[in-house]
Every structure is written in structure tokens, then in C-alpha cells.
XYZ file of C-alpha atoms in Angstrom:
484
model
C 0.000 0.000 0.000
C 1.430 3.396 -0.963
C 1.431 6.424 1.307
C -1.809 8.363 1.247
C -3.251 11.629 2.518
C -6.585 11.881 4.279
C -9.101 14.513 3.290
C -10.255 16.715 6.177
C -13.198 15.314 8.053
C -13.016 11.883 6.372
C -10.215 10.232 8.352
C -10.724 6.521 8.998
C -9.038 4.344 11.594
C -5.980 3.809 9.379
C -5.345 7.557 9.516
C -5.310 7.642 13.300
C -2.549 6.785 15.710
C -2.997 3.975 18.153
C -4.527 5.113 21.456
C -3.989 2.942 24.518
C -5.252 5.386 27.176
C -6.938 8.774 27.228
C -7.861 9.163 30.899
C -6.084 8.566 34.223
C -6.422 4.985 35.378
C -4.215 2.422 37.089
C -0.532 3.307 36.562
C -1.443 6.441 34.578
C -2.190 9.564 36.605
C -2.713 13.127 35.408
C -1.348 16.593 36.068
C -3.792 19.427 35.472
C -3.283 23.180 35.550
C -4.840 26.534 34.751
C -3.581 29.977 33.743
C -2.431 30.552 37.326
C 0.206 27.843 36.811
C 1.715 29.635 33.788
C 2.275 33.191 34.992
C 6.047 33.244 34.600
C 6.169 34.124 30.908
C 7.484 37.486 29.681
C 4.057 38.451 28.367
C 0.846 37.198 29.994
C -2.326 38.659 28.431
C -5.247 39.571 30.634
C -8.416 37.537 30.808
C -7.327 34.375 28.996
C -8.483 30.902 30.010
C -5.956 28.082 30.107
C -6.672 24.456 30.963
C -3.814 22.017 30.545
C -3.246 18.372 31.344
C -0.691 15.669 30.651
C -0.261 12.079 31.889
C 2.255 10.938 34.458
C 3.688 7.424 34.649
C 5.196 5.556 37.590
C 8.937 5.277 37.154
C 9.109 7.829 34.320
C 9.483 11.074 36.249
C 11.811 12.374 33.547
C 8.979 12.091 31.033
C 6.710 14.112 33.324
C 9.346 16.841 33.464
C 9.753 16.759 29.705
C 6.024 16.984 29.051
C 5.764 19.792 31.591
C 8.390 21.783 29.707
C 6.671 21.251 26.355
C 3.285 22.256 27.772
C 4.807 25.367 29.332
C 6.369 26.337 25.996
C 3.053 25.773 24.226
C 1.329 28.103 26.681
C 4.010 30.758 26.156
C 3.626 30.527 22.379
C -0.132 30.945 22.815
C 0.314 33.992 25.040
C 2.763 35.758 22.748
C 1.844 34.498 19.292
C -1.956 34.971 19.299
C -3.978 38.002 18.325
C -6.464 38.752 21.116
C -6.094 35.334 22.763
C -9.205 33.912 24.421
C -8.520 30.331 25.520
C -6.143 27.396 25.287
C -6.997 23.810 26.186
C -4.361 21.043 26.177
C -5.524 17.428 26.411
C -3.707 14.129 25.954
C -3.742 10.537 24.701
C -1.236 7.740 25.295
C -0.315 6.333 21.880
C 2.103 3.556 22.895
C 3.295 1.741 26.005
C 5.712 -1.175 26.043
C 9.357 -2.280 26.052
C 10.483 0.890 27.801
C 8.786 3.206 25.292
C 5.893 5.572 26.009
C 4.156 7.842 23.525
C 1.942 10.814 24.408
C -0.053 12.891 21.925
C -0.982 16.382 23.113
C -3.936 18.095 21.456
C -4.073 21.856 21.939
C -7.209 23.809 21.079
C -6.739 27.567 20.635
C -9.316 30.322 20.389
C -8.309 33.869 19.500
C -9.181 36.717 17.141
C -8.841 34.375 14.168
C -11.204 31.714 15.490
C -10.838 28.158 16.765
C -8.150 25.701 15.666
C -6.333 22.627 16.886
C -2.725 21.568 16.897
C -0.997 18.293 17.684
C 2.339 17.226 19.125
C 3.432 13.695 20.022
C 6.343 13.046 22.377
C 8.147 9.836 23.217
C 9.869 8.546 26.331
C 12.882 6.316 25.850
C 13.789 4.350 28.992
C 17.173 3.448 27.529
C 18.269 7.075 27.931
C 15.626 8.587 30.224
C 15.068 11.302 27.614
C 11.853 12.822 26.326
C 12.153 12.592 22.556
C 10.551 14.492 19.697
C 8.485 12.779 17.006
C 11.144 13.574 14.404
C 13.494 11.317 16.388
C 11.442 8.351 15.216
C 13.285 8.934 11.941
C 16.951 8.096 11.374
C 18.711 11.415 11.003
C 18.262 14.496 8.849
C 18.601 12.552 5.605
C 15.813 10.208 6.682
C 13.571 13.166 7.548
C 14.244 14.710 4.135
C 13.286 11.410 2.486
C 10.078 11.271 4.548
C 9.336 14.859 3.562
C 9.539 13.822 -0.083
C 7.157 10.907 0.473
C 4.676 13.158 2.284
C 4.960 15.839 -0.412
C 4.088 13.270 -3.082
C 1.090 12.103 -1.058
C -0.147 15.690 -0.692
C 0.571 16.812 -4.263
C -3.107 16.821 -5.238
C -4.563 17.621 -1.841
C -7.101 20.456 -2.120
C -5.999 22.187 1.074
C -2.208 21.817 0.974
C -0.439 24.815 -0.570
C 2.765 24.669 -2.535
C 5.958 25.395 -0.560
C 4.361 24.838 2.859
C 6.094 21.556 3.697
C 9.677 21.600 5.028
C 11.684 18.914 6.873
C 11.919 20.688 10.215
C 11.036 19.892 13.799
C 7.737 21.757 14.065
C 6.335 20.319 10.829
C 7.059 16.743 11.901
C 6.177 17.232 15.563
C 3.301 14.731 15.632
C 4.038 11.239 14.345
C 3.134 7.777 15.544
C 1.852 4.441 14.322
C -1.512 2.845 13.672
C -2.531 -0.701 14.548
C -1.089 -2.002 11.253
C 2.342 -0.527 11.953
C 1.988 2.225 9.341
C 3.609 5.573 10.127
C 1.017 8.296 10.716
C 2.089 11.913 10.145
C -0.332 14.687 11.078
C -0.329 18.452 10.655
C -1.911 21.231 12.726
C -5.030 22.937 11.444
C -3.863 25.388 8.780
C -0.212 24.331 8.840
C -0.292 23.389 5.156
C -2.746 26.060 3.985
C -1.609 28.542 1.320
C -1.055 32.255 1.992
C -4.056 34.514 2.590
C -2.805 38.064 2.176
C -3.136 39.952 5.461
C -4.468 36.938 7.370
C -3.089 33.779 8.931
C -3.433 30.651 6.772
C -6.950 29.219 6.797
C -7.413 26.704 9.630
C -10.892 25.568 8.559
C -9.729 22.476 6.597
C -8.731 21.026 9.974
C -6.332 18.193 10.580
C -4.515 16.715 7.573
C -2.858 13.343 7.997
C -0.596 11.217 5.829
C -0.244 7.465 6.297
C 3.038 5.935 5.148
C 2.841 2.182 4.599
C 4.840 0.150 7.123
C 7.155 -1.314 4.475
C 7.857 2.117 2.983
C 8.464 3.670 6.390
C 10.669 0.877 7.800
C 13.968 1.958 6.163
C 13.500 5.477 7.521
C 13.028 4.555 11.191
C 15.610 5.072 13.914
C 16.127 2.497 16.643
C 13.662 4.485 18.753
C 11.220 4.477 15.843
C 11.402 0.698 15.506
C 10.778 0.207 19.215
C 7.978 2.791 19.197
C 6.264 0.975 16.334
C 6.509 -2.334 18.217
C 5.103 -0.726 21.367
C 2.224 0.795 19.400
C 1.225 -2.633 18.061
C 1.027 -4.478 21.399
C -2.368 -6.007 22.075
C -2.029 -5.099 25.757
C -0.116 -1.948 26.731
C 2.696 -2.378 29.239
C 3.158 0.722 31.379
C 6.021 -0.727 33.413
C 9.036 1.481 32.849
C 12.526 0.203 33.723
C 15.152 2.404 35.297
C 16.987 4.223 32.476
C 20.146 2.489 31.295
C 21.803 5.887 30.817
C 20.105 8.476 33.038
C 20.819 12.073 32.054
C 22.267 10.902 28.755
C 23.507 13.526 26.344
C 20.802 14.463 23.876
C 21.626 13.339 20.346
C 21.135 15.587 17.352
C 17.430 15.964 16.617
C 16.297 15.566 12.990
C 14.652 18.818 11.947
C 16.625 21.068 14.299
C 18.649 23.304 11.999
C 21.818 25.176 12.916
C 21.972 28.453 11.018
C 24.989 29.191 8.852
C 27.953 27.264 7.585
C 30.902 26.280 9.763
C 32.798 29.574 9.823
C 34.925 31.278 12.479
C 34.662 35.010 11.962
C 37.268 35.602 14.664
C 39.923 33.600 12.844
C 42.923 35.464 11.515
C 42.428 36.613 7.946
C 38.662 35.945 7.914
C 36.403 38.945 7.171
C 32.735 38.191 7.609
C 29.695 40.005 6.291
C 26.179 39.381 7.564
C 23.369 40.329 5.213
C 20.321 41.184 7.324
C 16.811 41.695 5.984
C 14.141 43.560 7.958
C 10.334 43.824 7.826
C 9.426 40.445 6.333
C 8.472 37.887 5.473
C 6.893 39.491 2.410
C 5.616 38.447 -0.989
C 9.152 39.014 -2.291
C 10.909 36.874 0.333
C 10.611 33.505 -1.476
C 12.363 35.058 -4.495
C 15.089 36.368 -2.203
C 15.471 32.879 -0.725
C 15.832 31.525 -4.268
C 18.632 34.041 -4.942
C 20.435 33.199 -1.715
C 20.138 29.474 -2.411
C 21.589 29.929 -5.919
C 24.557 31.793 -4.434
C 24.988 29.497 -1.429
C 24.709 32.450 0.959
C 23.179 32.554 4.438
C 21.455 35.647 5.837
C 19.587 36.835 8.918
C 15.899 37.717 8.730
C 14.491 40.166 11.295
C 10.722 39.566 11.278
C 7.650 41.594 12.236
C 4.482 40.136 13.755
C 1.791 40.545 11.095
C 3.981 39.358 8.187
C 5.088 36.383 10.297
C 1.463 35.442 10.995
C 0.573 35.785 7.297
C 3.500 33.777 5.878
C 4.584 31.174 8.440
C 5.629 28.719 5.709
C 8.210 31.239 4.479
C 9.680 31.335 7.979
C 9.839 27.552 7.962
C 11.593 27.603 4.598
C 14.171 30.178 5.696
C 14.878 28.146 8.828
C 15.094 24.874 6.866
C 17.605 26.421 4.459
C 19.963 27.447 7.260
C 19.205 31.150 7.609
C 19.103 32.866 10.982
C 15.666 33.963 12.211
C 15.484 37.040 14.453
C 12.988 39.487 15.959
C 12.179 42.989 14.666
C 9.285 43.677 17.090
C 5.595 42.993 16.650
C 4.070 46.115 15.061
C 7.246 47.936 13.926
C 6.723 50.542 16.638
C 9.067 53.320 17.789
C 9.815 51.378 20.934
C 11.455 54.111 22.952
C 8.184 56.081 22.673
C 6.096 53.221 24.105
C 5.155 52.901 27.777
C 7.261 50.302 29.558
C 4.150 48.186 30.105
C 3.781 47.746 26.310
C 7.305 46.440 25.761
C 6.849 42.780 26.808
C 4.252 42.052 24.124
C 6.133 43.957 21.410
C 9.225 41.871 22.134
C 7.512 38.508 22.799
C 5.237 38.172 19.773
C 7.712 37.283 17.038
C 9.599 34.935 19.362
C 6.390 33.012 20.039
C 5.431 32.790 16.362
C 8.885 31.557 15.365
C 8.924 29.035 18.212
C 5.544 27.676 17.155
C 6.442 27.494 13.450
C 9.990 26.153 13.648
C 10.810 25.039 17.187
C 13.668 27.573 17.206
C 14.265 29.969 20.100
C 15.127 33.431 18.811
C 18.248 35.033 20.333
C 18.573 38.374 18.453
C 16.352 41.462 18.533
C 16.563 44.549 16.323
C 14.518 47.572 17.431
C 12.685 49.233 14.536
C 14.460 52.333 13.212
C 17.470 51.343 15.329
C 15.866 53.213 18.217
C 16.378 51.707 21.634
C 16.555 52.830 25.249
C 17.726 51.377 28.557
C 14.177 50.123 29.141
C 13.972 48.443 25.723
C 17.386 46.820 26.161
C 16.389 45.592 29.610
C 13.261 43.930 28.177
C 15.269 42.362 25.353
C 17.650 40.916 27.941
C 14.792 39.729 30.138
C 13.510 37.758 27.152
C 16.953 36.172 26.740
C 18.114 37.978 23.618
C 20.834 40.360 22.551
C 20.092 43.608 20.711
C 21.630 44.091 17.261
C 21.517 47.052 14.905
C 24.039 47.429 12.013
C 27.275 49.093 10.972
C 26.545 49.178 7.208
C 23.380 50.929 6.027
C 22.329 50.195 2.451
C 19.818 53.061 2.662
C 17.481 50.968 0.517
C 14.680 52.341 2.702
C 15.149 55.716 0.924
C 13.869 54.104 -2.307
C 17.161 54.347 -4.162
C 17.906 52.040 -7.081
C 19.849 48.743 -7.128
C 23.129 50.291 -8.312
C 23.137 52.837 -5.493
C 22.377 50.108 -2.945
C 25.373 48.116 -4.167
C 27.664 51.171 -4.128
C 26.708 52.207 -0.593
C 27.108 48.727 0.860
C 30.456 48.004 -0.777
C 31.863 51.407 0.172
C 30.820 51.044 3.800
C 31.987 47.436 4.198
C 35.415 48.526 2.976
C 35.512 51.093 5.793
C 34.148 48.798 8.499
C 36.534 48.112 11.369
C 36.152 44.378 10.912
C 33.023 42.306 10.310
C 30.091 43.986 8.613
C 26.393 43.787 9.552
C 24.438 45.123 6.580
C 20.950 46.638 6.859
C 18.623 45.605 3.996
C 14.857 45.084 3.562
C 13.399 42.074 1.772
C 10.013 43.670 0.893
C 11.799 46.136 -1.461
C 12.144 45.051 -5.131
C 15.231 47.234 -5.657
C 16.960 45.417 -2.820
C 16.281 42.038 -4.398
C 17.551 43.315 -7.727
C 20.777 44.423 -6.017
C 21.448 41.170 -4.148
C 23.186 39.090 -6.880
C 25.672 41.836 -7.808
C 26.203 42.724 -4.163
C 27.058 39.127 -3.297
C 29.452 38.884 -6.228
C 31.337 42.081 -5.337
C 31.609 41.210 -1.648
C 33.027 37.809 -2.586
C 35.557 39.498 -4.867
C 36.546 41.687 -1.909
C 37.307 38.568 0.124
C 34.300 38.529 2.453
C 32.858 35.346 3.934
C 29.078 35.341 4.340
C 27.870 34.564 7.846
C 24.893 34.888 10.123
C 24.692 37.886 12.423
C 25.431 35.686 15.425
C 28.591 34.412 13.733
C 29.688 37.923 12.744
C 29.269 39.143 16.319
C 30.731 36.022 17.887
C 28.436 34.511 20.556
C 26.411 37.602 21.514
C 25.742 38.007 25.232
C 22.151 38.125 26.470
C 21.154 41.689 27.298
C 24.078 43.259 25.432
C 23.856 45.657 22.473
C 25.785 45.206 19.218
C 27.797 46.418 17.430
C 29.385 47.545 20.676
C 29.005 51.265 21.267
C 26.907 51.711 18.136
C 24.161 54.359 18.442
C 21.899 54.726 15.409
C 19.986 58.045 15.394
C 17.024 58.963 13.232
C 17.930 59.710 9.657
C 18.604 63.325 8.769
C 15.894 63.167 6.110
C 13.287 63.023 8.842
C 12.214 59.526 7.875
C 13.821 57.140 10.385
C 15.667 54.088 9.200
C 13.636 50.893 9.231
């Protein structure tokens, strides 16, 4: 049987993961919480309702801690990444139990300005290591996940609700996988995760859950050792909740398929190495996929500083940029002049993009760029409190002044030549002239001996709460229109 995709609302039992328990009983107990248990996040909106639960298993306290951390992160992403959040409910099912493997599927139901939608995440406990594992770890390495992504893409090619370029082999896309009673691999996607762009709105969640079933024989070569044991545990006629003491407690976490490290292996501090970081503000935009095509053709990494509304509108573009090794960073929610805002407004302005990126990629953002380069001690303190460093630039393309491609290239190359060392270049991906300038700009910078790097690499392990480039103060532009 070939892999197949289920139409929304018509899923049969083959499309569903095994469920061995969905309520506390016997060796399975339950932790429950409300909004009062999740008040430690940087931004906590007023008046929201949160109900959360996850199972606990005797002898698997490490799994309880792992599930607790994932639930807490989900609540934080709901707080920061929702427009006018109303409620969040997190419920659970046990999908496998046996041979030292436990599987738990969390179902989170969100209500906010954009309506009601559900999301899904399945986590696995491995008694051999005592680790809580992601669903992508059922697959053997990054290459295996890329092969699975190809199989799923083929299955969804004619699906009426799956948009082109929405599917990428990253952690958050493959965060809910398990097995059915026949041993087939079941892959499921959050409501709206695969929906195409709706200009000015988040992708449409109304199609609901989309699942793909990969036949057991087709999936078998892709499975990791954990995946093979998880499939066996899912097929047991009687679940076995007995969990042995981990063989390797506190084991080092292996590399997780779908977790991407931005940038190539480059040491910008090495003697003779001159790095340049191309940074693009105000996206993702309609033009960003074309920019990503250009960067891919040139083999160049960049850093994308995102705003809230564009990030909500084009989450698949964020996933693509992350999958292709670019650095994802925060440019504030509404592109506000932050030093003019009351201090009470800063947490949300800083938290929103982080939450959206976390939800869409699994990545934790570490860099923040204040719009217009305008900061203050209060803004910097909030950036540090949310575990980021602040970054502006030391090369201004001035593309925001609506100059042409040739002038953009001239200004960047002239300024990089004068830079003390590594260059952080300010650009904007929504501007067509900027995209037109990129190929020539890359070619000239290469001729000048520059190595392309992420902003983090160019800075060199930025310190939380610090501002970079060190001592750099960017005032408003003399034209009266501040830099973006």
C-alpha cells in the first residue's frame, strides 16, 4: 500500500494513531493546571483561560518533566503568538506503552481573534536514555527526515488544502508522528499548517487536521532504533506501562532531525577571515521567497528580522528560511518606535515574534533589532529579560530611501570597505530594488574577500542583554524619515 493523505473530516481508523489510554487509570495519573500555573512568561495577556493536562507514569518522572516543559512552551507561544487570545486547552492521549517506550499525543485547542483551531504534538519517552524525545526522532537522522518529507509531499501533491511550498523537513512540521494498529507511520499536521497564503491573514485553519499514512514497508527503512521500538510498542495487544530504570540516566541528547543550525561552519574571529552578515528587515513578504531563491543559488546565508503581522501571514516562508539554514530574528511585533512606548507595552512587542517563530519552527530566537534602530535602557532591559541580545548594524544600504539597485550596491560596498572588521548590513526584503541588487552585491563582496555569515557568527556569541555592534548608536535619519 502506498502512502496516502486523508481529506479533512473523512479520516478513517488507518489515519489515526494507536490510542492505549486517554484518561487517568491504574498506573497512569494526570497533572492538570490553569492559567495561574503559567504566569512566569514574559508576556501574559489579561483575561485568557488556560486548561492544561498531561499524563504521568510511575517510574518515568523524567517524562513528566519533559512533558511539563513542552506544555509550558506551548502556553508561552499561545500567550505571545496569538492576536487577542481567548482560551487554550491542552488534552492528551497515550499512543504507545511497552518495552520501555511511552508515547503521548498532546492536542491543543486555541481560540483567538482568528477563530478556533487545533494543533498536535506527540512526544516519546525512551527508557534506555531517560530522555523525552521528539516525534522527528522516530526517523533516522536528517537525511531520513528529508526522504520522509519527499514521500509526504508526493502524497499531498493533489490535496485540495495543501499549498505549494508549505512543507519543510523541520522539527515543528514533523512534531506529531506515531503508528496505527497495522504498523503504518502516521504523520499529522496542525489545522492550517499546510494552507496557502491569505494576504493579510493567517493561513486558513478551517480544513482542519490533515494526515498522511506511510505504509509500514515504505516507512521501515527510515526509522531510527527508537522508531522501531515505538512501532513495536504501538502494536502491542495489551499496553505495558512498566518502565525500567533508564540504562543511561541524564544521557547527552543526540542531534534531533529537523533542528537546523543556522549558517555554515565559519569562524569570523579567525585570523584573515572577514565576515559580512546580510540582514533583511520587515518580512516575510511576498518578495521573500524570491530572495530565498537568490540566496540558495549563491549558497549564501542571511539573517531575517521579522515583524508580527507578516510572520502570521507567511509562516511557511519562515519555515523555509529556517530549513535552508538562515538565521531567524525578531524585529518587534508592530514595527513601533519602541522608545516612545510605555514600559508596560514592551513585553508584548518583544515577545510576539519569538512566540510565532517558536511555534512554526521550534527555534528559540536570540537576536532582537529595534525598529528604526531606536532603543533605550528600558527596551534593552526587556530584550535581555527575554533572553536575547540587541543588534543594529554598521553598514546601512539606505534601501529604505527608495534608491535604485546600483546605489544600494555602491553604498554597501563602500561602507563594508571602511568597516573596522566584520560587517552587519541593513537591507529590507520587501523592497524590489533590494532584491535586484542582491546578486551583484554578493558577487562584489566575494571578490573583496568577504565570507558570508549569520549575524550571530559575525558578532561572535552575543551576550544576552548586550547591544551590538558595541558602542553603536543609530539616530534617526537626517531626512526626517527614520531608518527601518
